[in-house]
Amino acid sequence: MTVTDGTPASAPAERERRGEPVPFGPGSLLWEQMGLYTSAIAGNSVFILQVMHPAIGTVVDRLSSFRTDPLGRAARSFASVQTWVYGGRAAIEEGRRLREMHKPLSAVDEEGRRHHALSAEPWAWVHLTGFYAAVRYMPIAYRARQAARAQERLERALAHRPM
């Protein structure tokens, strides 16, 4: 989870970036968009895409609380994503917590294949589906934000209109 401002990195900055992740901050695309209620649309699609991967689907099916506590499971995932984006230094710790939490998770599918939560392919799939959903969501969020701004301008104009 890094954010850049487009300026070339100096040698010390490059070493620092490799040594410790930098949390998202104001001005980053995720910072500007993920707090909107409409981001839940993207979140729903991410969960569906993620469990389509055989390893993730197996581990989630066998070990997740999504069947017994679907709202709680969704709320915890949403809180985690919000922490990644808006948590500052806590975002880095949240990422570490998630990796530790997923280390022991593995399950066997119907064909006898064992799947591990932190195997490279499913771990990448989780991040790539999040990226895909964010990219697909941005035009929706932009239109929603533009509509809200237009509504605000209209309300201000109407509030100042002479009677």
Coordinates of N, CA and C in Angstrom, one line a residue:
M1 N 0.8 -1.2 0.0 CA 0.0 0.0 0.0 C 0.9 1.2 0.0
T2 N 1.1 1.8 -1.2 CA 2.0 3.0 -1.2 C 1.2 4.0 -2.1
V3 N 1.6 5.2 -1.9 CA 1.1 6.3 -2.7 C 2.2 7.1 -3.1
T4 N 2.2 7.6 -4.3 CA 3.3 8.5 -4.8 C 2.7 9.8 -5.3
D5 N 3.5 10.8 -5.3 CA 3.0 12.1 -5.8 C 3.6 12.5 -7.1
G6 N 4.3 11.6 -7.7 CA 4.8 11.8 -9.1 C 6.2 12.4 -9.1
T7 N 6.7 12.8 -8.0 CA 8.1 13.3 -7.9 C 9.1 12.2 -7.9
P8 N 10.2 12.3 -8.6 CA 11.2 11.3 -8.5 C 11.7 11.1 -7.1
A9 N 11.9 9.8 -6.7 CA 12.4 9.5 -5.4 C 13.9 9.7 -5.3
S10 N 14.4 10.2 -4.2 CA 15.8 10.3 -4.0 C 16.3 8.9 -3.4
A11 N 17.5 8.7 -3.4 CA 18.1 7.4 -2.9 C 17.6 7.1 -1.5
P12 N 17.7 8.0 -0.5 CA 17.2 7.7 0.8 C 15.6 7.4 0.8
A13 N 14.9 8.2 0.0 CA 13.5 7.9 -0.1 C 13.2 6.6 -0.7
E14 N 13.9 6.2 -1.7 CA 13.8 4.9 -2.3 C 14.0 3.8 -1.3
R15 N 15.1 3.9 -0.5 CA 15.4 2.9 0.6 C 14.2 2.8 1.6
E16 N 13.8 4.0 2.0 CA 12.7 4.1 3.0 C 11.4 3.4 2.4
R17 N 11.1 3.6 1.1 CA 9.9 3.0 0.6 C 10.0 1.5 0.5
R18 N 11.2 1.0 0.2 CA 11.4 -0.4 0.2 C 11.3 -1.0 1.6
G19 N 11.7 -0.3 2.6 CA 11.8 -0.8 4.0 C 10.5 -0.8 4.7
E20 N 9.7 0.2 4.5 CA 8.4 0.3 5.3 C 7.3 0.9 4.3
P21 N 6.2 0.2 4.3 CA 5.1 0.7 3.4 C 4.7 2.1 3.9
V22 N 4.1 2.9 3.0 CA 3.6 4.2 3.2 C 2.1 4.2 3.1
P23 N 1.3 4.6 4.1 CA -0.1 4.5 4.0 C -0.6 5.5 2.9
F24 N -1.9 5.3 2.5 CA -2.5 6.2 1.6 C -2.8 7.5 2.3
G25 N -3.0 8.6 1.6 CA -3.2 9.9 2.2 C -4.1 10.7 1.4
P26 N -4.5 11.9 1.9 CA -5.3 12.8 1.2 C -4.7 13.1 -0.2
G27 N -5.6 13.1 -1.2 CA -5.2 13.3 -2.6 C -5.0 12.0 -3.4
S28 N -4.9 10.9 -2.7 CA -4.8 9.6 -3.4 C -6.3 9.3 -3.9
L29 N -6.3 8.5 -5.0 CA -7.6 8.2 -5.5 C -8.5 7.4 -4.5
L30 N -7.9 6.4 -3.9 CA -8.7 5.6 -2.9 C -9.2 6.5 -1.8
W31 N -8.3 7.4 -1.3 CA -8.7 8.3 -0.2 C -9.9 9.1 -0.6
E32 N -10.0 9.6 -1.8 CA -11.1 10.4 -2.3 C -12.4 9.7 -2.6
Q33 N -12.3 8.4 -2.9 CA -13.5 7.6 -3.3 C -14.0 6.6 -2.4
M34 N -13.2 5.9 -1.6 CA -13.6 4.8 -0.8 C -14.6 5.1 0.3
G35 N -14.6 6.3 0.8 CA -15.5 6.7 1.9 C -16.9 6.9 1.4
L36 N -17.1 7.0 0.1 CA -18.5 7.2 -0.4 C -19.3 6.0 -0.2
Y37 N -20.6 6.2 0.1 CA -21.5 5.0 0.3 C -21.6 4.2 -1.0
T38 N -21.4 4.8 -2.1 CA -21.5 4.0 -3.3 C -20.4 3.0 -3.5
S39 N -19.3 3.2 -2.7 CA -18.2 2.2 -2.8 C -18.7 0.8 -2.4
A40 N -19.8 0.7 -1.6 CA -20.3 -0.6 -1.3 C -20.7 -1.4 -2.5
I41 N -21.0 -0.8 -3.6 CA -21.3 -1.5 -4.9 C -20.1 -2.2 -5.3
A42 N -18.9 -1.6 -5.3 CA -17.7 -2.2 -5.6 C -17.3 -3.3 -4.7
G43 N -17.6 -3.1 -3.4 CA -17.3 -4.1 -2.4 C -18.0 -5.4 -2.6
N44 N -19.3 -5.3 -2.9 CA -20.1 -6.5 -3.2 C -19.5 -7.3 -4.3
S45 N -19.1 -6.6 -5.4 CA -18.6 -7.3 -6.6 C -17.2 -8.0 -6.2
V46 N -16.5 -7.3 -5.4 CA -15.1 -7.9 -5.0 C -15.3 -9.2 -4.3
F47 N -16.2 -9.3 -3.4 CA -16.4 -10.5 -2.6 C -16.9 -11.6 -3.6
I48 N -17.7 -11.3 -4.5 CA -18.2 -12.4 -5.4 C -17.0 -12.8 -6.3
L49 N -16.3 -11.9 -6.8 CA -15.1 -12.3 -7.7 C -14.1 -13.1 -6.9
Q50 N -13.9 -12.7 -5.7 CA -12.8 -13.4 -4.9 C -13.2 -14.8 -4.7
V51 N -14.4 -15.1 -4.3 CA -14.7 -16.5 -4.0 C -14.9 -17.4 -5.3
M52 N -14.8 -16.7 -6.4 CA -14.8 -17.5 -7.7 C -13.5 -18.2 -7.9
H53 N -12.4 -17.8 -7.2 CA -11.2 -18.5 -7.3 C -11.3 -19.8 -6.5
P54 N -10.9 -20.9 -7.0 CA -11.1 -22.2 -6.3 C -10.5 -22.2 -4.9
A55 N -9.3 -21.7 -4.7 CA -8.7 -21.8 -3.4 C -9.4 -20.9 -2.4
I56 N -9.8 -19.7 -2.8 CA -10.5 -18.8 -1.9 C -11.9 -19.3 -1.6
G57 N -12.5 -19.8 -2.7 CA -13.9 -20.3 -2.5 C -13.9 -21.5 -1.5
T58 N -12.9 -22.4 -1.6 CA -12.8 -23.5 -0.7 C -12.5 -23.1 0.7
V59 N -11.5 -22.2 0.9 CA -11.1 -21.8 2.3 C -12.3 -21.0 2.9
V60 N -12.9 -20.1 2.1 CA -14.1 -19.3 2.6 C -15.2 -20.3 3.0
D61 N -15.5 -21.2 2.1 CA -16.6 -22.1 2.3 C -16.4 -22.9 3.6
R62 N -15.2 -23.4 3.8 CA -14.9 -24.3 5.0 C -14.7 -23.5 6.3
L63 N -14.1 -22.3 6.2 CA -13.7 -21.6 7.4 C -14.3 -20.3 7.8
S64 N -15.0 -19.6 6.8 CA -15.5 -18.3 7.1 C -16.8 -18.3 7.8
S65 N -17.1 -17.2 8.5 CA -18.4 -17.1 9.2 C -19.4 -16.5 8.3
F66 N -19.2 -16.4 7.0 CA -20.1 -15.7 6.1 C -21.5 -16.4 6.0
R67 N -21.6 -17.7 6.3 CA -22.9 -18.3 6.3 C -23.7 -18.1 7.6
T68 N -23.0 -18.1 8.7 CA -23.6 -17.9 10.0 C -23.7 -16.5 10.5
D69 N -22.9 -15.6 10.0 CA -22.9 -14.2 10.3 C -22.5 -13.3 9.1
P70 N -23.4 -13.3 8.1 CA -23.0 -12.6 6.9 C -22.8 -11.1 7.1
L71 N -23.7 -10.5 7.9 CA -23.6 -9.1 8.1 C -22.4 -8.7 8.9
G72 N -22.1 -9.5 9.9 CA -20.9 -9.3 10.7 C -19.6 -9.4 9.9
R73 N -19.6 -10.5 9.0 CA -18.5 -10.7 8.2 C -18.3 -9.6 7.2
A74 N -19.3 -9.1 6.6 CA -19.2 -7.9 5.7 C -18.8 -6.7 6.4
A75 N -19.3 -6.5 7.6 CA -18.9 -5.3 8.4 C -17.4 -5.3 8.8
R76 N -16.9 -6.5 9.1 CA -15.5 -6.6 9.5 C -14.6 -6.3 8.2
S77 N -15.0 -6.9 7.1 CA -14.3 -6.6 5.9 C -14.3 -5.1 5.5
F78 N -15.5 -4.5 5.6 CA -15.6 -3.1 5.3 C -14.7 -2.3 6.2
A79 N -14.7 -2.6 7.5 CA -13.9 -1.8 8.5 C -12.4 -2.0 8.1
S80 N -12.0 -3.2 7.7 CA -10.6 -3.4 7.4 C -10.2 -2.6 6.2
V81 N -11.1 -2.6 5.1 CA -10.8 -1.8 3.9 C -10.7 -0.3 4.3
Q82 N -11.6 0.2 5.1 CA -11.6 1.6 5.5 C -10.3 1.9 6.2
T83 N -9.8 0.9 7.1 CA -8.6 1.1 7.8 C -7.4 1.2 6.8
W84 N -7.4 0.3 5.8 CA -6.3 0.4 4.8 C -6.2 1.8 4.2
V85 N -7.3 2.3 3.9 CA -7.3 3.6 3.2 C -7.2 4.8 4.1
Y86 N -7.9 4.8 5.2 CA -7.9 6.0 6.0 C -7.2 5.9 7.4
G87 N -6.6 4.7 7.6 CA -6.0 4.5 8.9 C -4.6 5.1 9.2
G88 N -4.0 5.7 8.2 CA -2.6 6.2 8.5 C -1.7 5.0 8.8
R89 N -0.9 5.1 9.9 CA 0.0 4.1 10.3 C -0.8 2.8 10.7
A90 N -2.0 2.9 11.2 CA -2.8 1.7 11.5 C -3.1 0.9 10.3
A91 N -3.1 1.5 9.1 CA -3.3 0.7 7.9 C -2.2 -0.3 7.7
I92 N -0.9 0.1 8.0 CA 0.2 -0.8 7.9 C 0.0 -2.0 8.8
E93 N -0.4 -1.7 10.0 CA -0.6 -2.8 11.0 C -1.7 -3.6 10.6
E94 N -2.8 -3.1 10.1 CA -3.9 -3.9 9.6 C -3.5 -4.9 8.5
G95 N -2.7 -4.4 7.6 CA -2.1 -5.4 6.6 C -1.4 -6.5 7.2
R96 N -0.5 -6.2 8.2 CA 0.2 -7.2 8.9 C -0.7 -8.2 9.7
R97 N -1.7 -7.6 10.3 CA -2.7 -8.4 11.0 C -3.4 -9.4 10.1
L98 N -3.8 -8.9 8.9 CA -4.5 -9.8 8.0 C -3.6 -10.9 7.5
R99 N -2.3 -10.6 7.2 CA -1.4 -11.7 6.8 C -1.2 -12.7 7.9
E100 N -1.1 -12.3 9.1 CA -0.9 -13.2 10.3 C -2.2 -14.1 10.4
M101 N -3.3 -13.4 10.3 CA -4.6 -14.1 10.5 C -4.8 -15.2 9.4
H102 N -4.3 -14.9 8.2 CA -4.5 -15.8 7.1 C -3.5 -16.9 7.0
K103 N -2.4 -16.8 7.7 CA -1.3 -17.8 7.6 C -1.8 -19.2 7.9
P104 N -2.5 -19.5 9.0 CA -2.9 -20.9 9.2 C -4.1 -21.4 8.4
L105 N -4.7 -20.5 7.6 CA -6.0 -20.9 6.9 C -5.7 -21.8 5.7
S106 N -6.2 -23.0 5.7 CA -6.1 -23.9 4.6 C -7.3 -24.8 4.7
A107 N -7.7 -25.3 3.5 CA -8.8 -26.3 3.5 C -8.7 -27.2 2.3
V108 N -9.3 -28.3 2.4 CA -9.3 -29.3 1.3 C -10.6 -29.3 0.5
D109 N -10.5 -29.2 -0.8 CA -11.7 -29.1 -1.6 C -12.3 -30.5 -1.9
E110 N -13.4 -30.6 -2.7 CA -14.1 -31.9 -2.9 C -13.2 -32.9 -3.7
E111 N -12.2 -32.4 -4.4 CA -11.3 -33.3 -5.1 C -10.0 -33.7 -4.4
G112 N -10.0 -33.3 -3.1 CA -8.9 -33.6 -2.2 C -7.7 -32.7 -2.3
R113 N -7.8 -31.6 -3.0 CA -6.7 -30.6 -3.1 C -6.7 -29.7 -1.9
R114 N -5.5 -29.5 -1.4 CA -5.4 -28.5 -0.2 C -5.1 -27.2 -0.8
H115 N -5.8 -26.2 -0.2 CA -5.7 -24.8 -0.6 C -5.3 -24.0 0.6
H116 N -4.3 -23.1 0.4 CA -3.8 -22.2 1.5 C -4.1 -20.8 1.2
A117 N -4.6 -20.1 2.2 CA -5.0 -18.7 2.0 C -3.9 -17.8 1.5
L118 N -2.7 -18.0 1.9 CA -1.6 -17.1 1.5 C -0.8 -17.7 0.3
S119 N -1.3 -18.6 -0.4 CA -0.6 -19.0 -1.6 C -0.5 -17.8 -2.5
A120 N 0.5 -17.8 -3.3 CA 0.7 -16.6 -4.2 C -0.5 -16.3 -5.1
E121 N -1.0 -17.3 -5.8 CA -2.1 -17.0 -6.8 C -3.3 -16.5 -6.1
P122 N -3.9 -17.1 -5.1 CA -5.1 -16.6 -4.5 C -4.8 -15.2 -3.8
W123 N -3.7 -15.1 -3.2 CA -3.4 -13.8 -2.5 C -3.3 -12.7 -3.5
A124 N -2.7 -12.9 -4.7 CA -2.7 -11.9 -5.8 C -4.2 -11.7 -6.3
W125 N -4.9 -12.8 -6.4 CA -6.3 -12.7 -6.9 C -7.1 -11.7 -6.1
V126 N -7.0 -11.8 -4.7 CA -7.7 -10.9 -3.8 C -7.4 -9.5 -4.1
H127 N -6.1 -9.2 -4.3 CA -5.7 -7.8 -4.6 C -6.1 -7.3 -6.0
L128 N -6.0 -8.2 -6.9 CA -6.4 -7.8 -8.3 C -7.9 -7.6 -8.5
T129 N -8.7 -8.4 -7.8 CA -10.1 -8.2 -7.8 C -10.5 -6.9 -7.2
G130 N -9.8 -6.5 -6.1 CA -10.0 -5.2 -5.5 C -9.7 -4.1 -6.4
F131 N -8.5 -4.2 -7.1 CA -8.1 -3.2 -8.1 C -9.1 -3.1 -9.2
Y132 N -9.5 -4.3 -9.7 CA -10.5 -4.3 -10.8 C -11.8 -3.6 -10.4
A133 N -12.3 -3.9 -9.2 CA -13.6 -3.4 -8.8 C -13.4 -1.8 -8.6
A134 N -12.3 -1.4 -8.0 CA -12.1 0.0 -7.8 C -12.0 0.8 -9.2
V135 N -11.4 0.2 -10.2 CA -11.3 0.8 -11.5 C -12.7 0.9 -12.1
R136 N -13.4 -0.2 -12.0 CA -14.8 -0.2 -12.6 C -15.7 0.7 -11.8
Y137 N -15.5 0.9 -10.5 CA -16.3 1.7 -9.6 C -16.1 3.2 -9.8
M138 N -14.9 3.6 -10.1 CA -14.5 5.0 -10.2 C -15.5 5.9 -11.1
P139 N -15.8 5.4 -12.3 CA -16.8 6.2 -13.1 C -18.1 6.4 -12.4
I140 N -18.6 5.4 -11.7 CA -19.8 5.5 -11.0 C -19.7 6.5 -9.8
A141 N -18.6 6.4 -9.1 CA -18.4 7.3 -8.0 C -18.3 8.7 -8.5
Y142 N -17.6 8.9 -9.6 CA -17.4 10.2 -10.2 C -18.7 10.8 -10.5
R143 N -19.6 10.1 -11.2 CA -20.9 10.6 -11.6 C -21.7 10.9 -10.4
A144 N -21.7 10.0 -9.3 CA -22.4 10.3 -8.1 C -21.9 11.5 -7.4
R145 N -20.6 11.7 -7.4 CA -20.1 12.9 -6.8 C -20.5 14.2 -7.6
Q146 N -20.4 14.1 -8.9 CA -20.8 15.2 -9.7 C -22.3 15.6 -9.5
A147 N -23.1 14.6 -9.4 CA -24.5 14.8 -9.2 C -24.8 15.4 -7.9
A148 N -24.1 15.0 -6.8 CA -24.2 15.6 -5.5 C -23.7 17.0 -5.5
R149 N -22.7 17.3 -6.2 CA -22.2 18.7 -6.3 C -23.2 19.6 -7.0
A150 N -23.7 19.1 -8.1 CA -24.7 19.8 -8.9 C -26.0 20.1 -8.0
Q151 N -26.4 19.1 -7.2 CA -27.5 19.3 -6.3 C -27.2 20.4 -5.3
E152 N -26.0 20.3 -4.7 CA -25.6 21.4 -3.7 C -25.7 22.8 -4.3
R153 N -25.1 22.9 -5.5 CA -25.2 24.2 -6.2 C -26.6 24.7 -6.4
L154 N -27.5 23.8 -6.9 CA -28.8 24.1 -7.1 C -29.5 24.6 -5.8
E155 N -29.3 23.8 -4.7 CA -29.9 24.2 -3.4 C -29.4 25.5 -2.9
R156 N -28.1 25.8 -3.1 CA -27.5 27.1 -2.7 C -28.2 28.2 -3.6
A157 N -28.3 28.0 -4.8 CA -28.9 29.0 -5.7 C -30.3 29.2 -5.3
L158 N -31.1 28.2 -5.0 CA -32.5 28.4 -4.6 C -32.6 29.1 -3.3
A159 N -31.7 28.8 -2.4 CA -31.7 29.4 -1.0 C -31.5 30.9 -1.1
H160 N -30.8 31.4 -2.1 CA -30.4 32.8 -2.2 C -31.3 33.5 -3.3
R161 N -32.3 32.9 -3.8 CA -33.1 33.5 -4.8 C -34.1 34.5 -4.1
P162 N -34.3 35.6 -4.7 CA -35.3 36.6 -4.1 C -36.7 36.1 -4.2
M163 N -37.5 36.4 -3.3 CA -38.9 35.9 -3.3 C -39.8 37.0 -3.9

